[in-house]
Structure formats: C-alpha cells, structure tokens
DNA sequence: GTCACCAAGTGACCAATGGTCATATTTTGT
DNA sequence: ACAAAATATGACCATTGGTCACTTGGTGAC
C-alpha cells in the first residue's frame, strides 16, 4: 500500500507549488513588500497552511534561492560535460554562461544575491539551509573539476589550485555584478559583463600553460 | 550672526549622534531585530525625532554603510599615499588592507555587504544615497590610481585597464568573503583570506611587467 | 457501512513595529 | 515681550509575520 509514498509525493508537490506562488509574488512585488497573505492567496491556500511547509518567510525565500543554485548547477554541469573544448577554452565560458544566467533569470540571480539577508534569519538546522549549502558545494566542485580537466589536458598550469580558484570565481560571480549595481554611475562606460570578461581575460593569462 | 551656521552644525551633530546610537543598536541586535524605538531610546530622543533626520530605517542603515565606505576610503588613500612602495608592491596590500578592515571593523564590513538589502528601499533622490554612490566612486578612483601609479613606475603592464581592474577588485572584496560565508562548510580547509590572497597572487602574475 | 483517528488546512486573532501627526516645547528675530 | 519658526514628543495607526483552537476529509480497522 503506497499511501505513505503518495502522501509524501503530494506534500512535495504542494511544497513546490507554494514556491511557485512565492516566486510569482516575490519577484513581482519584491521581497519586502510582498506579504505571506499574498503568497497564500496566490497558492490558493490559507496563510496557516504555508507554515506547515515553511518555517518562515525567510525560509521560503531560501527555497527560491535554492532553485537558483539548481539552475546554475545545471548550466555549469553541461559546460563541464561538453567534450569539444579544452579546459582553458571552457574557462571564459564560465563567465559568459554566468552572464547568460543573470540575463535569462534576473529574478533568480537577484534571489541568489539576497542570501545574506535571508540566511541569517533561518535556523541553521533547517533542511532547506542544509541542502542550500550542499548545492553550493556542488557548484564549487563542478567548477574546480572543470579547472582540473584543463590541467589534465595540459591547457591549464598544474600548479594552479583548482579549489581556491573555484571559490575565487564564485566570489566574482556574487560580487562583481552587485558591485556594479552598487557603483551605479561610478563607471558609466562599463557594464558588468565588461568587468567580468576583462577579469577572466587577466586570469587566463595567469593560468594558461 | 552665525545662527544659521550654528544650527546647521548642531543639526549635523545630532544626525551623527543618531547614527552613533543606531550603530550600537543595529550592530548589537542585528538590523532585523533592532527597532526604531531602541534607536530612539539609545539616542535619547523620541522616535518621531529620528524621522526629522532620516526618512526611514533603511536610510539610517545607509548612513552607517556610508561610514563604512569612509573608513575604507581612508585606508586605501593612505596606501596610495605611501611612497616607499612600487605599484606592484601595493597591489597585494590592497587585499591585505581590506582583510584587515574586515577584521577590525566586522560590523561595518557587514553593513557594507547589506547594501542591496537597504538600498532598494530608499528613494533614489536622497542625499545619503547620492553621497554613498559618490564615496564608492572615490574608492574606485583611488584603486585605479594606485594601479596607474604602478604603470608609471613601470612595475605594472601599461596595457592593463586600471578602471576595469579596479572594479573587478572591488567586486572581489564584496564577493569573495560573502561567498565564503555562503559556502560555509563547502571548503572547510580554506578561510576567506586564503582565497583573496590566492586570487591576488594570480592577478599579479597577469599584470606585472 | 461506520466510526475513531489523524494529517491537512483554516482564518480570526495577537503582538510587534515602522511610520505619522496633532500637540507641546524651545529658540529666534524683532 | 511676543509671535513665528524650528525642533521634539509620544499616543496612535495600519500593516503584517506568525499562532492556534478548530474544522475538514481521507484512511484503515472492524
């Protein structure tokens, strides 16, 4: 009797459909101005029901953020799987794929950047937090594997520390673009892509064999 | 009769003392859990009075953030003014000075990272926002001037784009460290400084003559 | 078929808080 | 001395994240 399994599946579906609704509401109104009542209405549920699936508004945001990480993981994974390019050729692709991501999923990108904001109001023990950290680890691993592949095919210097470089790149992704938002009219001639691409160019010179 | 001038000065002092109080409260309780009543009490004013000086809680946070930028500007300025080092020697100092800043002023560093969170809830036209953007521009200019000085003393390649590199570095500062918070146990062997320093090492190889 | 049980869902309700505004106090210029 | 202007007060309001006593409907035992 698969009742338990079916219920589990249904619970998962409900949970996903709540996140769907939350995305629509949060992306539309912005996190601060969106209310849990809005989300409840959009999800065709009562407010109380939301709290059967998520501990807080912040945790619901973390669930959206997790989706962003999953999207990114998919992107980098398929870059890694592409066997027509050498490691060093894939390197600038990391940048351009990320830029594509920010353009194709601006709201999810935005959610990604709001990590700090929501993270600190969520319990450390939560399942969502744990899997968010896990996804982040996965992404970093994929990036460093791409770098290591370049070392194996001898297009990237072997003395490069793939793990550290991978973290540095991730830092770029979550830093450079916001910095350009921060800078606003600081350097009106440049857009974020210019900066990211230029930075990667410099790094290529430092890591290629 | 300098009454107007005196009033202006007093207003400025009041404003600063409110920011002082807000720093104590926000840094202690965290932005989310601190209330404007707390701040008012700490500033020995009524809540209403706070709003004579700042339009909103978010704008008050931006005032704190502005102080962070001023601190950083001072740090980079004195690095720039040091005439005992060549440009390329100053380059890694940018990283270590920033790391020092994060350790010496963890709360202000934290405030800096919360830019996005508060910025989007402030009116674009506000005086505080404008001067925040201005300070950010100043910092970027100082960094690029340091790089250009290295090109003049011939320790940094002349074909390096100082403006772009400066923005990329700023992106690092606001990205790498948070990424390591994000990553949390992703790479437990490394701490943020390792990553920042490694990254700068790679860049040095790319830009030195 | 019936009935006790329990997970799922409801929505009125609460406490907390950002922000306002009529009123009060202090300072200024005359 | 006094009116006008600037500054400050704090009761008050609207909003909202979160709770909980209660309802609903499916489930499985008999």
Coordinates of C-alpha atoms (C1' of nucleotides) in Angstrom, one line a residue:
Chain A
X1 CA 0.0 0.0 0.0
X2 CA 1.7 3.1 -1.3
X3 CA -0.4 5.6 0.7
X4 CA 2.5 7.0 2.6
X5 CA 4.5 7.3 -0.6
X6 CA 1.7 9.1 -2.4
X7 CA 1.2 11.5 0.6
X8 CA 4.9 12.2 0.5
X9 CA 4.7 12.9 -3.2
X10 CA 1.7 15.1 -2.7
X11 CA 3.5 17.0 0.1
X12 CA 6.4 17.6 -2.2
X13 CA 4.1 18.9 -4.9
X14 CA 2.3 21.2 -2.6
X15 CA 5.6 22.5 -1.4
X16 CA 6.8 23.1 -4.9
X17 CA 3.5 24.9 -5.8
X18 CA 3.9 27.1 -2.8
X19 CA 7.4 28.0 -4.0
X20 CA 6.0 28.7 -7.5
X21 CA 3.4 31.1 -6.0
X22 CA 6.1 32.7 -3.8
X23 CA 8.3 33.3 -6.8
X24 CA 5.5 35.0 -8.7
X25 CA 4.6 37.2 -5.7
X26 CA 8.2 38.0 -4.5
X27 CA 9.6 38.6 -8.0
X28 CA 6.6 40.8 -8.8
X29 CA 6.3 42.9 -5.6
X30 CA 9.8 42.5 -4.2
X31 CA 10.5 40.5 -1.0
X32 CA 10.0 43.4 1.4
X33 CA 6.6 44.5 0.0
X34 CA 5.2 41.0 -0.6
X35 CA 3.2 39.5 2.2
X36 CA 2.5 36.0 3.3
X37 CA -1.1 36.7 2.7
X38 CA -0.3 37.5 -0.9
X39 CA 1.6 34.2 -1.3
X40 CA -1.2 32.2 0.4
X41 CA -3.8 33.7 -1.9
X42 CA -1.6 33.0 -5.0
X43 CA -1.0 29.5 -3.8
X44 CA -4.8 29.1 -3.2
X45 CA -4.1 28.1 0.4
X46 CA -4.6 29.7 3.8
X47 CA -1.8 31.5 5.4
X48 CA -1.6 28.9 8.2
X49 CA -1.0 26.2 5.6
X50 CA 2.1 27.9 4.4
X51 CA 3.6 27.5 7.8
X52 CA 3.0 23.7 7.6
X53 CA 5.6 23.7 4.8
X54 CA 8.0 26.6 5.6
X55 CA 9.0 27.9 9.0
X56 CA 9.1 31.5 8.0
X57 CA 9.0 34.0 5.1
X58 CA 12.8 33.9 5.1
X59 CA 12.9 30.2 4.7
X60 CA 10.5 30.4 1.8
X61 CA 13.0 32.8 0.2
X62 CA 15.8 30.4 0.8
X63 CA 13.7 27.8 -1.1
X64 CA 13.6 30.1 -4.0
X65 CA 17.3 30.7 -3.7
X66 CA 17.9 27.0 -3.8
X67 CA 16.2 26.9 -7.1
X68 CA 18.6 29.5 -8.4
X69 CA 21.5 27.3 -7.3
X70 CA 20.0 24.3 -9.1
X71 CA 19.6 26.3 -12.3
X72 CA 23.3 27.4 -12.1
X73 CA 24.4 23.9 -11.3
X74 CA 22.7 22.6 -14.4
X75 CA 24.4 25.3 -16.5
X76 CA 27.9 24.5 -15.2
X77 CA 27.3 20.8 -15.3
X78 CA 26.5 20.9 -19.0
X79 CA 29.6 23.1 -19.6
X80 CA 31.7 20.5 -17.8
X81 CA 30.2 17.7 -19.9
X82 CA 31.0 19.3 -23.2
X83 CA 33.9 17.3 -24.6
X84 CA 34.6 19.6 -27.6
X85 CA 36.5 22.2 -25.6
X86 CA 39.8 22.1 -23.7
X87 CA 39.9 23.2 -20.1
X88 CA 41.3 26.6 -20.9
X89 CA 38.6 27.1 -23.5
X90 CA 35.9 26.4 -21.0
X91 CA 37.3 28.9 -18.6
X92 CA 35.9 32.1 -20.2
X93 CA 32.7 30.2 -20.9
X94 CA 32.2 30.0 -17.1
X95 CA 31.9 33.8 -17.2
X96 CA 29.7 34.0 -20.2
X97 CA 27.4 31.3 -19.0
X98 CA 27.0 33.0 -15.8
X99 CA 26.3 36.3 -17.5
X100 CA 23.7 34.5 -19.6
X101 CA 22.2 33.2 -16.4
X102 CA 21.9 36.7 -14.9
X103 CA 20.1 37.8 -18.1
X104 CA 17.9 34.8 -18.5
X105 CA 16.9 34.5 -14.9
X106 CA 17.3 38.0 -13.5
X107 CA 15.0 37.3 -10.6
X108 CA 16.7 34.2 -9.6
X109 CA 20.0 35.9 -9.9
X110 CA 18.6 38.6 -7.6
X111 CA 17.4 35.9 -5.2
X112 CA 20.9 34.4 -5.2
X113 CA 22.4 37.8 -4.1
X114 CA 19.9 38.1 -1.2
X115 CA 21.5 35.1 0.5
X116 CA 22.9 37.0 3.4
X117 CA 19.6 38.9 4.0
X118 CA 17.5 35.8 4.4
X119 CA 20.1 33.3 5.6
X120 CA 20.7 34.9 9.0
X121 CA 17.1 34.7 9.9
X122 CA 16.8 31.0 9.3
X123 CA 17.6 28.2 11.8
X124 CA 20.9 26.5 11.0
X125 CA 19.3 23.1 11.4
X126 CA 16.7 23.5 8.7
X127 CA 16.5 21.1 5.9
X128 CA 16.4 23.9 3.3
X129 CA 19.5 25.5 4.7
X130 CA 21.4 22.3 4.6
X131 CA 20.5 21.5 1.0
X132 CA 21.3 25.1 0.0
X133 CA 24.8 24.7 1.4
X134 CA 25.1 21.3 -0.3
X135 CA 24.1 22.8 -3.7
X136 CA 26.7 25.5 -3.2
X137 CA 29.3 22.9 -2.5
X138 CA 28.3 21.0 -5.7
X139 CA 28.7 24.1 -7.8
X140 CA 32.1 24.8 -6.4
X141 CA 33.1 21.2 -7.1
X142 CA 31.9 21.4 -10.7
X143 CA 33.9 24.5 -11.3
X144 CA 37.0 23.0 -9.8
X145 CA 36.6 19.9 -11.8
X146 CA 36.5 21.9 -15.0
X147 CA 39.7 23.5 -14.0
X148 CA 41.3 20.2 -13.1
X149 CA 40.2 18.8 -16.5
X150 CA 42.2 21.7 -18.0
X151 CA 45.2 20.6 -16.0
X152 CA 44.8 17.0 -17.3
X153 CA 44.5 18.1 -20.9
X154 CA 47.6 20.3 -20.2
X155 CA 45.9 23.6 -21.2
X156 CA 46.0 24.9 -17.6
X157 CA 49.1 25.1 -15.4
X158 CA 49.3 22.2 -13.0
X159 CA 50.4 24.3 -10.1
X160 CA 47.0 26.2 -10.1
X161 CA 45.0 25.4 -7.0
X162 CA 41.6 24.4 -8.6
X163 CA 39.7 24.6 -5.3
X164 CA 40.9 28.0 -4.4
X165 CA 40.4 29.4 -7.9
X166 CA 36.9 27.9 -8.0
X167 CA 36.0 29.8 -4.8
X168 CA 37.6 33.0 -6.1
X169 CA 35.5 32.7 -9.3
X170 CA 32.3 32.1 -7.3
X171 CA 33.2 35.2 -5.3
X172 CA 33.4 37.1 -8.6
X173 CA 30.0 36.0 -9.7
X174 CA 28.4 37.1 -6.5
X175 CA 30.5 40.2 -6.1
X176 CA 31.3 41.9 -9.4
X177 CA 27.8 42.3 -10.6
X178 CA 26.5 43.7 -7.4
X179 CA 29.4 46.0 -7.2
X180 CA 28.3 47.4 -10.5
X181 CA 24.9 47.9 -9.1
X182 CA 26.5 49.5 -6.1
X183 CA 28.7 51.6 -8.2
X184 CA 25.8 52.7 -10.3
X185 CA 27.1 55.7 -12.1
X186 CA 30.6 55.2 -10.9
X187 CA 31.9 54.0 -14.2
X188 CA 29.0 54.6 -16.6
X189 CA 31.1 53.5 -19.6
X190 CA 31.3 49.9 -18.4
X191 CA 28.6 47.4 -17.8
X192 CA 29.1 44.4 -15.6
X193 CA 29.9 42.0 -18.4
X194 CA 32.8 44.1 -19.4
X195 CA 34.3 43.8 -16.0
X196 CA 33.7 40.1 -15.6
X197 CA 35.1 39.4 -19.0
X198 CA 38.1 41.5 -18.5
X199 CA 38.8 39.9 -15.2
X200 CA 38.6 36.5 -16.8
X201 CA 41.0 37.6 -19.5
X202 CA 43.6 38.6 -16.9
X203 CA 43.2 35.3 -15.1
X204 CA 43.5 33.3 -18.3
X205 CA 46.9 34.8 -18.8
X206 CA 47.8 33.7 -15.3
X207 CA 46.7 30.1 -15.5
X208 CA 47.2 29.0 -19.1
X209 CA 50.2 26.8 -19.9
Chain B
X1 CA 25.4 86.5 13.1
X2 CA 26.2 82.8 12.6
X3 CA 23.0 81.4 13.9
X4 CA 22.2 79.6 10.7
X5 CA 25.7 78.2 10.6
X6 CA 25.5 77.1 14.2
X7 CA 22.1 75.4 13.7
X8 CA 23.5 73.6 10.7
X9 CA 26.4 72.4 12.8
X10 CA 24.1 71.3 15.5
X11 CA 21.9 69.5 13.1
X12 CA 24.9 67.7 11.8
X13 CA 26.0 66.7 15.3
X14 CA 22.5 65.4 16.1
X15 CA 22.5 63.5 13.0
X16 CA 25.9 61.9 13.7
X17 CA 24.8 61.1 17.3
X18 CA 21.8 59.3 15.9
X19 CA 24.0 57.3 13.6
X20 CA 26.2 56.5 16.6
X21 CA 23.2 55.2 18.5
X22 CA 22.0 53.3 15.5
X23 CA 25.3 51.6 15.1
X24 CA 25.3 50.5 18.7
X25 CA 21.8 49.1 18.4
X26 CA 22.0 47.6 14.9
X27 CA 25.4 46.1 15.5
X28 CA 24.2 44.6 18.8
X29 CA 20.8 43.3 17.9
X30 CA 21.1 43.0 14.2
X31 CA 19.2 45.1 11.7
X32 CA 16.1 43.0 11.6
X33 CA 15.6 42.7 15.3
X34 CA 16.5 46.2 16.2
X35 CA 13.6 48.6 16.4
X36 CA 13.4 52.4 15.8
X37 CA 12.3 52.7 19.4
X38 CA 15.5 51.1 20.5
X39 CA 17.5 53.6 18.5
X40 CA 15.4 56.5 19.7
X41 CA 16.0 55.5 23.3
X42 CA 19.7 55.0 22.8
X43 CA 19.9 58.4 21.1
X44 CA 17.9 59.9 23.9
X45 CA 15.3 61.2 21.5
X46 CA 11.7 60.4 20.7
X47 CA 11.0 58.2 17.8
X48 CA 9.4 61.0 15.9
X49 CA 12.6 63.0 16.1
X50 CA 14.6 60.3 14.3
X51 CA 12.3 60.8 11.3
X52 CA 13.3 64.5 11.2
X53 CA 16.8 63.4 10.3
X54 CA 16.3 60.2 8.4
X55 CA 13.4 59.2 6.1
X56 CA 13.4 55.5 7.1
X57 CA 15.1 52.8 9.0
X58 CA 16.7 51.7 5.7
X59 CA 18.1 55.2 5.1
X60 CA 19.5 55.1 8.6
X61 CA 21.3 51.9 7.6
X62 CA 22.6 53.6 4.5
X63 CA 24.1 56.3 6.7
X64 CA 26.0 53.6 8.6
X65 CA 27.1 52.0 5.4
X66 CA 28.4 55.3 4.2
X67 CA 30.6 55.4 7.3
X68 CA 32.0 52.0 6.2
X69 CA 32.9 53.5 2.9
X70 CA 34.6 56.4 4.5
X71 CA 36.7 54.1 6.6
X72 CA 37.7 52.1 3.6
X73 CA 38.5 55.2 1.6
X74 CA 40.8 56.3 4.4
X75 CA 42.6 53.0 4.3
X76 CA 43.1 52.9 0.6
X77 CA 44.0 56.6 0.5
X78 CA 46.9 56.1 2.9
X79 CA 48.1 53.1 0.9
X80 CA 48.1 55.2 -2.2
X81 CA 50.0 58.0 -0.4
X82 CA 52.8 55.6 0.7
X83 CA 55.8 56.5 -1.5
X84 CA 58.0 53.7 -0.3
X85 CA 56.4 51.0 -2.4
X86 CA 56.1 50.4 -6.1
X87 CA 52.7 50.0 -7.7
X88 CA 53.0 46.2 -7.9
X89 CA 54.1 46.1 -4.3
X90 CA 51.0 47.9 -3.3
X91 CA 48.8 45.5 -5.2
X92 CA 48.7 42.7 -2.7
X93 CA 48.5 45.3 0.0
X94 CA 45.1 46.2 -1.3
X95 CA 44.0 42.7 -0.4
X96 CA 45.6 42.6 3.0
X97 CA 44.4 46.1 3.9
X98 CA 40.9 45.0 3.0
X99 CA 41.2 41.9 5.0
X100 CA 42.4 44.0 8.0
X101 CA 39.4 46.2 7.5
X102 CA 37.0 43.2 7.7
X103 CA 38.7 42.1 10.9
X104 CA 39.0 45.5 12.6
X105 CA 35.5 46.6 11.6
X106 CA 33.5 43.4 11.2
X107 CA 30.2 45.3 11.8
X108 CA 31.0 48.0 9.3
X109 CA 32.1 45.3 6.8
X110 CA 28.8 43.6 7.4
X111 CA 26.9 46.8 6.9
X112 CA 28.8 47.2 3.6
X113 CA 27.5 43.9 2.4
X114 CA 24.0 44.7 3.2
X115 CA 23.9 47.4 0.6
X116 CA 21.4 45.7 -1.7
X117 CA 19.1 45.0 1.1
X118 CA 18.7 48.6 2.2
X119 CA 19.4 50.4 -1.0
X120 CA 16.3 49.2 -2.8
X121 CA 14.1 50.6 -0.1
X122 CA 15.5 54.1 -0.2
X123 CA 14.4 56.9 -2.6
X124 CA 17.0 57.4 -5.3
X125 CA 16.9 61.2 -4.8
X126 CA 18.0 61.1 -1.1
X127 CA 21.1 63.0 -0.2
X128 CA 22.5 59.9 1.7
X129 CA 22.2 57.7 -1.4
X130 CA 23.9 60.3 -3.6
X131 CA 26.9 60.6 -1.3
X132 CA 27.1 56.9 -0.8
X133 CA 27.4 56.5 -4.6
X134 CA 30.0 59.3 -4.6
X135 CA 32.1 57.6 -1.9
X136 CA 32.0 54.4 -3.9
X137 CA 33.2 56.3 -6.9
X138 CA 36.0 57.8 -4.9
X139 CA 37.2 54.4 -3.7
X140 CA 37.2 53.0 -7.2
X141 CA 39.2 56.0 -8.3
X142 CA 41.8 55.6 -5.6
X143 CA 42.3 51.9 -6.5
X144 CA 42.7 52.7 -10.2
X145 CA 45.1 55.5 -9.4
X146 CA 47.2 53.0 -7.4
X147 CA 47.3 50.8 -10.4
X148 CA 48.1 53.6 -12.8
X149 CA 51.0 54.7 -10.5
X150 CA 52.3 51.2 -11.0
X151 CA 52.2 51.7 -14.7
X152 CA 54.1 54.9 -14.4
X153 CA 56.8 53.3 -12.2
X154 CA 56.8 50.5 -14.8
X155 CA 56.0 47.7 -12.4
X156 CA 52.6 47.1 -13.9
X157 CA 52.0 46.5 -17.6
X158 CA 50.8 49.6 -19.4
X159 CA 48.1 47.7 -21.3
X160 CA 46.2 46.9 -18.2
X161 CA 42.9 48.8 -17.9
X162 CA 43.1 50.3 -14.5
X163 CA 39.5 51.3 -14.3
X164 CA 38.2 47.8 -15.2
X165 CA 40.7 46.1 -12.9
X166 CA 39.7 48.4 -10.1
X167 CA 36.0 47.5 -10.5
X168 CA 36.9 43.8 -10.7
X169 CA 38.9 44.1 -7.4
X170 CA 36.0 45.8 -5.7
X171 CA 33.8 43.0 -6.9
X172 CA 36.2 40.6 -5.2
X173 CA 36.0 42.5 -1.9
X174 CA 32.3 42.4 -1.8
X175 CA 32.0 38.9 -3.3
X176 CA 34.7 36.5 -2.2
X177 CA 34.2 37.0 1.5
X178 CA 30.4 36.7 1.4
X179 CA 30.9 33.7 -0.9
X180 CA 32.8 32.0 1.8
X181 CA 30.1 32.7 4.3
X182 CA 27.7 31.3 1.7
X183 CA 29.9 28.3 1.2
X184 CA 30.2 27.8 4.9
X185 CA 31.4 24.2 5.1
X186 CA 31.9 23.9 1.4
X187 CA 35.7 24.2 1.7
X188 CA 36.4 23.9 5.4
X189 CA 40.2 23.9 4.8
X190 CA 40.2 27.5 3.5
X191 CA 39.3 30.7 5.1
X192 CA 38.4 33.8 3.1
X193 CA 41.8 35.4 3.4
X194 CA 43.4 32.4 1.6
X195 CA 41.1 32.8 -1.3
X196 CA 41.5 36.5 -1.6
X197 CA 45.3 36.3 -1.3
X198 CA 45.5 33.4 -3.8
X199 CA 43.4 35.4 -6.2
X200 CA 45.6 38.4 -5.9
X201 CA 48.7 36.2 -6.5
X202 CA 47.2 35.0 -9.8
X203 CA 46.4 38.5 -10.8
X204 CA 49.9 39.8 -10.0
X205 CA 51.3 37.3 -12.5
X206 CA 49.0 38.6 -15.1
X207 CA 49.7 42.3 -14.6
X208 CA 53.3 42.6 -13.6
X209 CA 55.9 43.7 -16.1
Chain C
dG1 C1' -21.0 0.7 6.3
dT2 C1' -19.5 3.1 10.2
dC3 C1' -16.6 5.3 13.2
dA4 C1' -12.5 6.8 15.6
dC5 C1' -8.3 8.9 14.2
dC6 C1' -5.1 12.0 12.3
dA7 C1' -2.9 14.7 9.0
dA8 C1' -4.0 18.8 6.4
dG9 C1' -6.0 23.1 6.2
dT10 C1' -8.5 27.3 8.0
dG11 C1' -8.7 32.2 9.3
dA12 C1' -9.7 35.0 13.4
dC13 C1' -6.5 36.7 16.3
dC14 C1' -2.2 38.6 18.5
dA15 C1' 2.0 41.1 19.3
dA16 C1' 5.3 43.9 17.4
dT17 C1' 6.8 47.7 14.8
dG18 C1' 7.7 51.3 11.1
dG19 C1' 5.9 55.4 10.4
dT20 C1' 2.6 59.7 11.3
dC21 C1' 0.8 63.8 13.2
dA22 C1' -1.6 66.9 16.3
dT23 C1' 0.4 68.9 20.1
dA24 C1' 4.0 70.8 23.1
dT25 C1' 8.4 73.0 23.9
dT26 C1' 12.3 75.7 22.7
dT27 C1' 14.7 79.0 20.0
dT28 C1' 14.9 83.1 17.1
dG29 C1' 14.3 87.6 15.3
dT30 C1' 12.1 91.9 16.2
Chain D
dA1 C1' 7.8 90.7 25.4
dC2 C1' 6.0 88.0 21.9
dA3 C1' 4.9 85.9 17.6
dA4 C1' 6.7 82.9 14.4
dA5 C1' 9.5 79.1 13.2
dA6 C1' 12.1 75.2 14.3
dT7 C1' 12.5 71.2 17.0
dA8 C1' 10.8 67.4 19.6
dT9 C1' 7.2 64.4 21.7
dG10 C1' 4.6 60.1 22.1
dA11 C1' 0.0 58.4 21.5
dC12 C1' -1.8 56.4 17.7
dC13 C1' -2.5 53.8 13.3
dA14 C1' -2.1 50.3 9.7
dT15 C1' 0.2 46.5 8.5
dT16 C1' 1.9 42.0 8.8
dG17 C1' 4.6 37.8 10.3
dG18 C1' 3.3 34.2 12.9
dT19 C1' 0.0 31.3 16.0
dC20 C1' -3.5 28.2 17.5
dA21 C1' -8.1 26.4 18.5
dC22 C1' -11.0 24.5 15.5
dT23 C1' -12.8 22.2 11.1
dT24 C1' -12.4 19.0 7.2
dG25 C1' -11.8 14.9 4.8
dG26 C1' -9.4 10.9 3.8
dT27 C1' -7.9 6.4 6.0
dG28 C1' -7.9 2.0 7.9
dA29 C1' -9.8 -1.2 11.4
dC30 C1' -13.6 -3.7 12.5

